[in-house]
């Protein structure tokens, strides 16, 4: 029993000294690395600007309630990146069906997002981490 306690305390000490990851100093989530709520709001507003100025895709949003889109996208990004939100919008399939969104449209929107992340000076690693979370969605959003 005593030996067991000694081993545990040695393990804890090693953990604290050698491996900061073992202690309570957890790595910041992607949500935090993106600047938390204000960072994501700026990201979404930047993306709206990119969409508005992209003649390849802006027509898809002609009848969209932009206020809702803005709020839902921010909530979704917060949820996806480990923030304190729960996405309450429609599924990607529900919200994009009928818009005839091509893979080229999808790429155009993602290119816009990359522009915004560059402007916000988000590190390449964090840009890639966000893109990796979004990439699997293309099959529910675009028809090819
Ligand atoms: C990673 C890519 C994308 C994500 C994460 C995403 C996310 C979202 C979200 C969260 C909504 C709101 C859903 C709701 O109202 O409940 C939405 C709606 C919408 N998205 Fe996307 N989207 C993506 C790609 C695209 C692309 C490529 C297009 C077109 C070029 C597009 C066009 C639209 C439109 C038009 C709406 C509004 C639908 C409506 O008016 O009801 N999205 N999207």
PDB file of C-alpha atoms and ligand atoms in Angstrom:
ATOM      1  CA  UNK A   1       0.000   0.000   0.000  1.00  0.00           C
ATOM      2  CA  UNK A   2       2.754   2.426   1.036  1.00  0.00           C
ATOM      3  CA  UNK A   3       4.804   1.305  -1.941  1.00  0.00           C
ATOM      4  CA  UNK A   4       1.782   1.900  -4.156  1.00  0.00           C
ATOM      5  CA  UNK A   5       1.345   5.456  -2.833  1.00  0.00           C
ATOM      6  CA  UNK A   6       5.045   6.177  -3.316  1.00  0.00           C
ATOM      7  CA  UNK A   7       4.820   4.960  -6.916  1.00  0.00           C
ATOM      8  CA  UNK A   8       1.759   7.119  -7.589  1.00  0.00           C
ATOM      9  CA  UNK A   9       3.391  10.232  -6.199  1.00  0.00           C
ATOM     10  CA  UNK A  10       6.566   9.568  -8.228  1.00  0.00           C
ATOM     11  CA  UNK A  11       4.432   9.146 -11.333  1.00  0.00           C
ATOM     12  CA  UNK A  12       2.598  12.400 -10.625  1.00  0.00           C
ATOM     13  CA  UNK A  13       5.887  14.258 -10.073  1.00  0.00           C
ATOM     14  CA  UNK A  14       7.305  12.885 -13.321  1.00  0.00           C
ATOM     15  CA  UNK A  15       4.137  13.925 -15.052  1.00  0.00           C
ATOM     16  CA  UNK A  16       4.294  17.470 -13.729  1.00  0.00           C
ATOM     17  CA  UNK A  17       7.996  17.894 -14.438  1.00  0.00           C
ATOM     18  CA  UNK A  18       8.387  16.064 -17.727  1.00  0.00           C
ATOM     19  CA  UNK A  19       5.035  16.159 -19.451  1.00  0.00           C
ATOM     20  CA  UNK A  20       3.083  19.376 -19.163  1.00  0.00           C
ATOM     21  CA  UNK A  21       0.270  17.589 -21.022  1.00  0.00           C
ATOM     22  CA  UNK A  22      -0.331  15.351 -17.977  1.00  0.00           C
ATOM     23  CA  UNK A  23      -0.960  18.290 -15.700  1.00  0.00           C
ATOM     24  CA  UNK A  24      -3.934  20.622 -15.772  1.00  0.00           C
ATOM     25  CA  UNK A  25      -2.303  22.882 -18.342  1.00  0.00           C
ATOM     26  CA  UNK A  26      -4.445  21.572 -21.220  1.00  0.00           C
ATOM     27  CA  UNK A  27      -3.696  22.708 -24.772  1.00  0.00           C
ATOM     28  CA  UNK A  28      -6.009  25.490 -25.921  1.00  0.00           C
ATOM     29  CA  UNK A  29      -8.797  24.197 -28.141  1.00  0.00           C
ATOM     30  CA  UNK A  30      -8.996  25.180 -31.796  1.00  0.00           C
ATOM     31  CA  UNK A  31     -11.909  27.408 -30.713  1.00  0.00           C
ATOM     32  CA  UNK A  32      -9.572  29.304 -28.398  1.00  0.00           C
ATOM     33  CA  UNK A  33      -6.781  29.384 -30.977  1.00  0.00           C
ATOM     34  CA  UNK A  34      -9.194  30.964 -33.474  1.00  0.00           C
ATOM     35  CA  UNK A  35      -9.887  33.753 -30.974  1.00  0.00           C
ATOM     36  CA  UNK A  36     -12.980  32.281 -29.287  1.00  0.00           C
ATOM     37  CA  UNK A  37     -16.319  34.021 -29.884  1.00  0.00           C
ATOM     38  CA  UNK A  38     -14.971  37.350 -31.252  1.00  0.00           C
ATOM     39  CA  UNK A  39     -12.439  35.532 -33.455  1.00  0.00           C
ATOM     40  CA  UNK A  40     -15.120  33.303 -34.955  1.00  0.00           C
ATOM     41  CA  UNK A  41     -17.491  36.260 -35.422  1.00  0.00           C
ATOM     42  CA  UNK A  42     -14.766  38.088 -37.366  1.00  0.00           C
ATOM     43  CA  UNK A  43     -14.109  34.939 -39.391  1.00  0.00           C
ATOM     44  CA  UNK A  44     -17.782  34.585 -40.306  1.00  0.00           C
ATOM     45  CA  UNK A  45     -18.144  38.274 -41.179  1.00  0.00           C
ATOM     46  CA  UNK A  46     -15.018  38.041 -43.329  1.00  0.00           C
ATOM     47  CA  UNK A  47     -16.470  35.007 -45.102  1.00  0.00           C
ATOM     48  CA  UNK A  48     -19.732  36.874 -45.740  1.00  0.00           C
ATOM     49  CA  UNK A  49     -17.696  39.667 -47.329  1.00  0.00           C
ATOM     50  CA  UNK A  50     -15.834  37.136 -49.506  1.00  0.00           C
ATOM     51  CA  UNK A  51     -19.100  35.497 -50.615  1.00  0.00           C
ATOM     52  CA  UNK A  52     -20.683  38.869 -51.387  1.00  0.00           C
ATOM     53  CA  UNK A  53     -17.771  39.702 -53.699  1.00  0.00           C
ATOM     54  CA  UNK A  54     -17.494  36.317 -55.378  1.00  0.00           C
ATOM     55  CA  UNK A  55     -19.568  36.289 -58.553  1.00  0.00           C
ATOM     56  CA  UNK A  56     -19.118  32.509 -58.837  1.00  0.00           C
ATOM     57  CA  UNK A  57     -21.202  31.784 -55.741  1.00  0.00           C
ATOM     58  CA  UNK A  58     -23.035  34.892 -54.518  1.00  0.00           C
ATOM     59  CA  UNK A  59     -26.180  33.988 -56.519  1.00  0.00           C
ATOM     60  CA  UNK A  60     -26.757  30.959 -54.276  1.00  0.00           C
ATOM     61  CA  UNK A  61     -27.432  33.343 -51.372  1.00  0.00           C
ATOM     62  CA  UNK A  62     -29.941  35.579 -53.190  1.00  0.00           C
ATOM     63  CA  UNK A  63     -32.895  34.485 -51.012  1.00  0.00           C
ATOM     64  CA  UNK A  64     -30.953  33.638 -47.857  1.00  0.00           C
ATOM     65  CA  UNK A  65     -31.719  35.134 -44.467  1.00  0.00           C
ATOM     66  CA  UNK A  66     -28.158  36.368 -43.948  1.00  0.00           C
ATOM     67  CA  UNK A  67     -28.712  37.086 -40.248  1.00  0.00           C
ATOM     68  CA  UNK A  68     -29.634  33.463 -39.644  1.00  0.00           C
ATOM     69  CA  UNK A  69     -26.826  32.135 -41.866  1.00  0.00           C
ATOM     70  CA  UNK A  70     -24.317  34.269 -39.958  1.00  0.00           C
ATOM     71  CA  UNK A  71     -25.583  33.107 -36.559  1.00  0.00           C
ATOM     72  CA  UNK A  72     -25.826  29.431 -37.547  1.00  0.00           C
ATOM     73  CA  UNK A  73     -22.381  29.326 -39.156  1.00  0.00           C
ATOM     74  CA  UNK A  74     -20.795  30.952 -36.095  1.00  0.00           C
ATOM     75  CA  UNK A  75     -22.574  28.482 -33.824  1.00  0.00           C
ATOM     76  CA  UNK A  76     -21.519  25.545 -35.990  1.00  0.00           C
ATOM     77  CA  UNK A  77     -17.869  26.637 -36.081  1.00  0.00           C
ATOM     78  CA  UNK A  78     -17.902  27.172 -32.314  1.00  0.00           C
ATOM     79  CA  UNK A  79     -19.355  23.692 -31.777  1.00  0.00           C
ATOM     80  CA  UNK A  80     -17.002  21.981 -34.266  1.00  0.00           C
ATOM     81  CA  UNK A  81     -13.850  23.536 -32.847  1.00  0.00           C
ATOM     82  CA  UNK A  82     -14.532  22.652 -29.221  1.00  0.00           C
ATOM     83  CA  UNK A  83     -16.214  25.847 -28.059  1.00  0.00           C
ATOM     84  CA  UNK A  84     -19.114  26.115 -25.593  1.00  0.00           C
ATOM     85  CA  UNK A  85     -21.875  25.926 -28.213  1.00  0.00           C
ATOM     86  CA  UNK A  86     -24.258  23.358 -29.557  1.00  0.00           C
ATOM     87  CA  UNK A  87     -25.159  23.726 -33.217  1.00  0.00           C
ATOM     88  CA  UNK A  88     -28.925  24.128 -33.467  1.00  0.00           C
ATOM     89  CA  UNK A  89     -29.333  24.662 -37.222  1.00  0.00           C
ATOM     90  CA  UNK A  90     -30.360  22.346 -40.017  1.00  0.00           C
ATOM     91  CA  UNK A  91     -28.146  19.504 -41.163  1.00  0.00           C
ATOM     92  CA  UNK A  92     -25.766  20.298 -44.020  1.00  0.00           C
ATOM     93  CA  UNK A  93     -27.840  18.078 -46.281  1.00  0.00           C
ATOM     94  CA  UNK A  94     -31.124  19.799 -45.369  1.00  0.00           C
ATOM     95  CA  UNK A  95     -29.783  23.333 -45.722  1.00  0.00           C
ATOM     96  CA  UNK A  96     -27.978  22.823 -49.047  1.00  0.00           C
ATOM     97  CA  UNK A  97     -30.333  20.541 -50.959  1.00  0.00           C
ATOM     98  CA  UNK A  98     -31.833  22.183 -54.038  1.00  0.00           C
ATOM     99  CA  UNK A  99     -29.145  24.840 -54.420  1.00  0.00           C
ATOM    100  CA  UNK A 100     -27.182  22.865 -57.016  1.00  0.00           C
ATOM    101  CA  UNK A 101     -23.894  23.584 -55.325  1.00  0.00           C
ATOM    102  CA  UNK A 102     -21.005  22.151 -57.348  1.00  0.00           C
ATOM    103  CA  UNK A 103     -17.644  21.036 -56.064  1.00  0.00           C
ATOM    104  CA  UNK A 104     -16.200  24.165 -57.749  1.00  0.00           C
ATOM    105  CA  UNK A 105     -18.647  26.289 -55.701  1.00  0.00           C
ATOM    106  CA  UNK A 106     -17.535  24.479 -52.568  1.00  0.00           C
ATOM    107  CA  UNK A 107     -13.876  25.121 -53.438  1.00  0.00           C
ATOM    108  CA  UNK A 108     -14.652  28.803 -54.091  1.00  0.00           C
ATOM    109  CA  UNK A 109     -16.203  29.206 -50.641  1.00  0.00           C
ATOM    110  CA  UNK A 110     -13.302  27.384 -48.992  1.00  0.00           C
ATOM    111  CA  UNK A 111     -10.829  29.622 -50.891  1.00  0.00           C
ATOM    112  CA  UNK A 112     -12.723  32.620 -49.478  1.00  0.00           C
ATOM    113  CA  UNK A 113     -12.410  31.166 -45.993  1.00  0.00           C
ATOM    114  CA  UNK A 114      -8.663  30.690 -46.484  1.00  0.00           C
ATOM    115  CA  UNK A 115      -8.339  34.356 -47.561  1.00  0.00           C
ATOM    116  CA  UNK A 116     -10.092  35.421 -44.377  1.00  0.00           C
ATOM    117  CA  UNK A 117      -7.944  33.196 -42.168  1.00  0.00           C
ATOM    118  CA  UNK A 118      -4.814  34.602 -43.821  1.00  0.00           C
ATOM    119  CA  UNK A 119      -6.036  38.156 -43.165  1.00  0.00           C
ATOM    120  CA  UNK A 120      -6.718  37.218 -39.532  1.00  0.00           C
ATOM    121  CA  UNK A 121      -3.186  35.847 -39.302  1.00  0.00           C
ATOM    122  CA  UNK A 122      -4.350  32.415 -38.215  1.00  0.00           C
ATOM    123  CA  UNK A 123      -1.431  29.999 -38.337  1.00  0.00           C
ATOM    124  CA  UNK A 124      -1.285  27.541 -41.225  1.00  0.00           C
ATOM    125  CA  UNK A 125      -1.588  24.655 -38.742  1.00  0.00           C
ATOM    126  CA  UNK A 126      -4.806  26.097 -37.316  1.00  0.00           C
ATOM    127  CA  UNK A 127      -6.142  26.885 -40.796  1.00  0.00           C
ATOM    128  CA  UNK A 128      -5.551  23.263 -41.738  1.00  0.00           C
ATOM    129  CA  UNK A 129      -7.166  22.025 -38.537  1.00  0.00           C
ATOM    130  CA  UNK A 130     -10.345  23.964 -39.353  1.00  0.00           C
ATOM    131  CA  UNK A 131     -10.333  22.899 -43.012  1.00  0.00           C
ATOM    132  CA  UNK A 132      -9.947  19.269 -41.943  1.00  0.00           C
ATOM    133  CA  UNK A 133     -13.111  19.585 -39.843  1.00  0.00           C
ATOM    134  CA  UNK A 134     -15.040  21.096 -42.768  1.00  0.00           C
ATOM    135  CA  UNK A 135     -13.706  18.855 -45.548  1.00  0.00           C
ATOM    136  CA  UNK A 136     -15.968  15.839 -44.877  1.00  0.00           C
ATOM    137  CA  UNK A 137     -19.046  18.070 -45.262  1.00  0.00           C
ATOM    138  CA  UNK A 138     -18.588  18.547 -49.002  1.00  0.00           C
ATOM    139  CA  UNK A 139     -20.491  15.346 -49.757  1.00  0.00           C
ATOM    140  CA  UNK A 140     -23.616  16.704 -48.004  1.00  0.00           C
ATOM    141  CA  UNK A 141     -23.269  20.176 -49.535  1.00  0.00           C
ATOM    142  CA  UNK A 142     -22.291  19.749 -53.173  1.00  0.00           C
ATOM    143  CA  UNK A 143     -23.807  17.407 -55.703  1.00  0.00           C
ATOM    144  CA  UNK A 144     -20.429  16.568 -57.262  1.00  0.00           C
TER     145      UNK A 144
HETATM  146  C1  LIG B   1     -17.691  23.976 -45.384  1.00  0.00           C
HETATM  147  C2  LIG B   1     -18.624  24.466 -46.086  1.00  0.00           C
HETATM  148  C3  LIG B   1     -19.949  24.970 -45.574  1.00  0.00           C
HETATM  149  C4  LIG B   1     -20.452  25.060 -44.313  1.00  0.00           C
HETATM  150  C5  LIG B   1     -19.791  24.672 -43.001  1.00  0.00           C
HETATM  151  C6  LIG B   1     -21.778  25.624 -44.427  1.00  0.00           C
HETATM  152  C7  LIG B   1     -22.596  25.897 -43.363  1.00  0.00           C
HETATM  153  C8  LIG B   1     -23.872  26.392 -43.473  1.00  0.00           C
HETATM  154  C9  LIG B   1     -24.750  26.654 -42.372  1.00  0.00           C
HETATM  155  C10 LIG B   1     -24.411  26.440 -40.909  1.00  0.00           C
HETATM  156  C11 LIG B   1     -25.909  27.113 -42.866  1.00  0.00           C
HETATM  157  C12 LIG B   1     -27.160  27.534 -42.064  1.00  0.00           C
HETATM  158  C13 LIG B   1     -28.095  26.345 -41.857  1.00  0.00           C
HETATM  159  C14 LIG B   1     -29.391  26.786 -41.206  1.00  0.00           C
HETATM  160  O1  LIG B   1     -29.959  27.823 -41.608  1.00  0.00           O
HETATM  161  O2  LIG B   1     -29.883  26.073 -40.309  1.00  0.00           O
HETATM  162  C15 LIG B   1     -25.753  27.165 -44.297  1.00  0.00           C
HETATM  163  C16 LIG B   1     -26.702  27.621 -45.173  1.00  0.00           C
HETATM  164  C17 LIG B   1     -26.455  27.901 -46.492  1.00  0.00           C
HETATM  165  N1  LIG B   1     -25.333  27.587 -47.200  1.00  0.00           N
HETATM  166 FE1  LIG B   1     -23.723  26.675 -46.497  1.00  0.00          FE
HETATM  167  N2  LIG B   1     -22.040  25.846 -45.740  1.00  0.00           N
HETATM  168  C18 LIG B   1     -20.954  25.474 -46.470  1.00  0.00           C
HETATM  169  C19 LIG B   1     -20.796  25.541 -47.826  1.00  0.00           C
HETATM  170  C20 LIG B   1     -21.648  26.192 -48.662  1.00  0.00           C
HETATM  171  C21 LIG B   1     -21.407  26.443 -50.066  1.00  0.00           C
HETATM  172  C22 LIG B   1     -20.164  25.981 -50.822  1.00  0.00           C
HETATM  173  C23 LIG B   1     -22.458  27.143 -50.532  1.00  0.00           C
HETATM  174  C24 LIG B   1     -22.692  27.689 -51.898  1.00  0.00           C
HETATM  175  C25 LIG B   1     -21.733  28.143 -52.672  1.00  0.00           C
HETATM  176  C26 LIG B   1     -23.386  27.306 -49.428  1.00  0.00           C
HETATM  177  C27 LIG B   1     -24.591  27.926 -49.518  1.00  0.00           C
HETATM  178  C28 LIG B   1     -25.484  28.032 -48.489  1.00  0.00           C
HETATM  179  C29 LIG B   1     -26.781  28.694 -48.619  1.00  0.00           C
HETATM  180  C30 LIG B   1     -27.337  29.345 -49.872  1.00  0.00           C
HETATM  181  C31 LIG B   1     -27.386  28.600 -47.365  1.00  0.00           C
HETATM  182  C32 LIG B   1     -28.742  29.182 -46.936  1.00  0.00           C
HETATM  183  C33 LIG B   1     -29.828  28.204 -47.222  1.00  0.00           C
HETATM  184  C34 LIG B   1     -31.155  28.879 -46.995  1.00  0.00           C
HETATM  185  O3  LIG B   1     -31.317  30.037 -47.399  1.00  0.00           O
HETATM  186  O4  LIG B   1     -32.046  28.242 -46.412  1.00  0.00           O
HETATM  187  N3  LIG B   1     -22.859  26.708 -48.321  1.00  0.00           N
HETATM  188  N4  LIG B   1     -24.514  26.716 -44.637  1.00  0.00           N
END
